[in-house]
Structure formats: C-alpha cells, structure tokens
Amino acid sequence: MQLLESIREKAKTHNKTIVLPEGIEERTLKAADIILAEGIARIILLGDHKKIVEAAGENRLKAIEGATIIDPGHFEEKEAYAEMLYEIRQHKGLTREEAAGLVEDPLYLATLLIKNGVADGEVAGAMNATGDVLRPAFQIIKTLPGISVVSGAFIMIMGESHWGENGVIVFADCAVHPDPSAKELAEIAVMTARTTGAIAGIEPRVAMLSFSTKGSAKHPMAEKVVEATRLAKEMDSSLLIDGELQADAAIVEAIGKIKAPGSPVAGNANVLIFPNLEVGNIAYKLVQRLAGAGAVGPVLQGMAAPINDLSRGCSVEDIVNLVAITVNQAAE
Ligand code: ACO
C-alpha cells in the first residue's frame, strides 16, 4: 500500500517521541522494534521492567535497548506528576490521593508525559478498550481551540482505484462520539477534511451522508445533516462540501449527476461523514470485510495532541502504521 509507505517515510523525517503505555504487550514490543529499527519515532515504553523483558523474549531485546522505559510504579517523578494531575482535575473533585493512584495507571501517565512535553503523542489500545484509552486523553489533553469534540477517521484503501482519490476514501466518525449534534457533526467534517489533507495528502471533497439527497426525504435526521453542512461551511468557507447526500449520490458519478445536479462533491466525494457513530462504525467494518478494503485508523482528530487508539485485534503492522500517523499528526 503506497499510501502507508509514504506515511512511514514522512514520519522518519520528524524525529518525534511516541509513548506506548502498553509496554508489557507482545505486539507492541514487536512494533517498537520495527519503529526503532526504521527510525520512525523515538519510543517510551511504560510498564513493569521485568514484565517488559519477559514479554519481549530473547529475540526482541532491541526494542528494550532502544526505548526509554518508565515503570509507573517506581517512577521517580511520580509525586510531581500526581500534583500536575491534581491541578488539572481538582475542579472535577479529584483528590490528591486519587491523583497519586491514577499516575500509576500507564494510560494516565502517558497523557501526563505528553502534557509535560516529554512525549509528542501516544498510541494504545492493543490491550485496553477505546473508552479507557480516550478518557484520560479527554480529561488531560483536551480538544483543540475552537473544537469541542474528538472523533475518529478511517483511511479506507479500496482495491479499485476509481473510488475516492485513487482508491482512497476517508470515513468519519467511526470510533468516538455516539450521537453528535449538528454543530458537532460540522466540527467532525472540518476536522476530517484537515486529516485528509495532512495525513492522506489528498485535497478533500466532503459528502455529508444521510438517507436523503437534497430534500428527497423530510425528516429531522436529514435536517440535522443539512444544518451540519451549513455550519461546516461557516467554519471553513474554503471547504468543498455538500449534503445531505445518500451514499450512492456521493460516490457514483452517474447517480450524483441525477440526484444532486450541480453539486461540487456528488459523484466524486473522497471524504464521507456519517450522521452518527452507529452508522460510521458499521459502515467502515462492512466495507473492510465485504469489499476487502484496508482500514487505517482510527486516526483521532480534534485533540490538542495526537493520541490514537488501536483495535484490540490489531496486528504489529497496524501499530507501526498508527505510530507513523501519530508522528505526522504531531508534526502538523
Ligand atoms: N470529545 C471530547 N471530549 C469528550 C468526548 C469527545 N468525543 N466525549 C467525552 N468527552 C469528555 C467529556 O467532556 C468529559 O470531560 P470532563 O471530565 O473534563 O468534563 C470527559 O470526556 C468524560 O466524559 P464522559 O461523558 O463521562 O465520557 P465517557 O467516559 O462516558 O465516554 C467515550 C467517552 C468513552 C469516548 C464514549 O463516548 C464512548 O464509549 N464512545 C464510543 C467508543 C467506542 O466504543 N467506539 C467503537 C469502538 S472503536 C472501533 O471500532 C475502531
């Protein structure tokens, strides 16, 4: 996959540090080995040193030699980091004792290392559920200025090059925010367009998807998509975006011409924004399985620093690729 190779090559030029909180996980260590050997990023592994060595096994010690290892249970700066966490979350009722306990959780320590400038980004999720990876990120790193919602994009790599942009289509939100309002959907569209340019290197043409095209059905759900399209244009007047569109009108030229004549996007969209997470998550998995598409992501967008979440079924290559994407996001 040419796109992934170019993402990895680009990452090598940035010299960023990525923290991997699941340092005791075998695939993570194998990925760290490749990342360090290829020079994609500098790596911080979190975890009990003995367990990391055990998980690495005799053949995988290079990852351990080349990475910085921090054991959250015996971290010499633990107290300072607990105080930092307390300062950030005391207004939510977090006590000093609770902060001291949370700092020993690798997922919390990872985000604090980013907050403190020690790491540029994080990749986790090989052994933790999405919510557990995201919660500390939301609480500590928070969103970019002007953005209220984090979302997850998938770069879908199709077998046939006539879809999207040479076979690449970006889908969102497929991973994070269950039920976005019109304003939140507009933010998701704008952020996904940015991700498409920055990570996939593609000029975005955004379709706001619905079960209706240009008023063919009258329903509050379709109206939400119309309103989100209007708000997205307000947020970024240079954005090539249209909605509401059905999926066929968005991606099939002949149907786009019939259902949405004159649309700047219909028929050749390369970014598809789904009305909610249910649709987005189901759609990306169906396209991945039924059409045999590559699904790279989720690339989390809207966060003030890049933190990306793996599927627990991820492969070693998935981890390497997501680290490369995280490096490129950090460089943006
Ligand atoms: N963007 C930014 N901040 C958010 C978001 C968001 N999308 N969602 C919640 N937050 C913030 C809240 O504002 C709150 O901040 P505060 O404590 O400073 O006030 C904090 O995060 C916690 O908010 P909760 O509402 O308590 O969040 P909760 O932990 O219940 O839920 C979560 C957040 C875990 C992301 C939830 O929305 C979720 O489970 N989403 C679905 C994730 C998922 O399962 N995806 C599918 C699998 S992934 C895949 O298939 C690739």
mmCIF file of C-alpha atoms in Angstrom, residues 53 80 101 145 151 185 241 271 275 286 295 300:
data_model
loop_
_atom_site.group_PDB
_atom_site.id
_atom_site.type_symbol
_atom_site.label_atom_id
_atom_site.label_comp_id
_atom_site.label_asym_id
_atom_site.label_seq_id
_atom_site.Cartn_x
_atom_site.Cartn_y
_atom_site.Cartn_z
ATOM 1 C CA VAL A 53 11.671 -8.061 29.462
ATOM 2 C CA ALA A 80 5.299 15.845 40.654
ATOM 3 C CA GLY A 101 -3.166 6.337 42.390
ATOM 4 C CA PRO A 145 -9.109 25.533 20.408
ATOM 5 C CA SER A 151 -13.735 11.976 16.540
ATOM 6 C CA LEU A 185 -21.123 16.939 13.079
ATOM 7 C CA ILE A 241 -18.519 20.097 0.997
ATOM 8 C CA VAL A 271 -14.460 12.083 2.411
ATOM 9 C CA PRO A 275 -24.601 11.133 10.678
ATOM 10 C CA LEU A 286 -18.679 -3.712 6.333
ATOM 11 C CA ALA A 295 -8.847 0.296 7.068
ATOM 12 C CA LEU A 300 -8.249 10.534 16.254
#
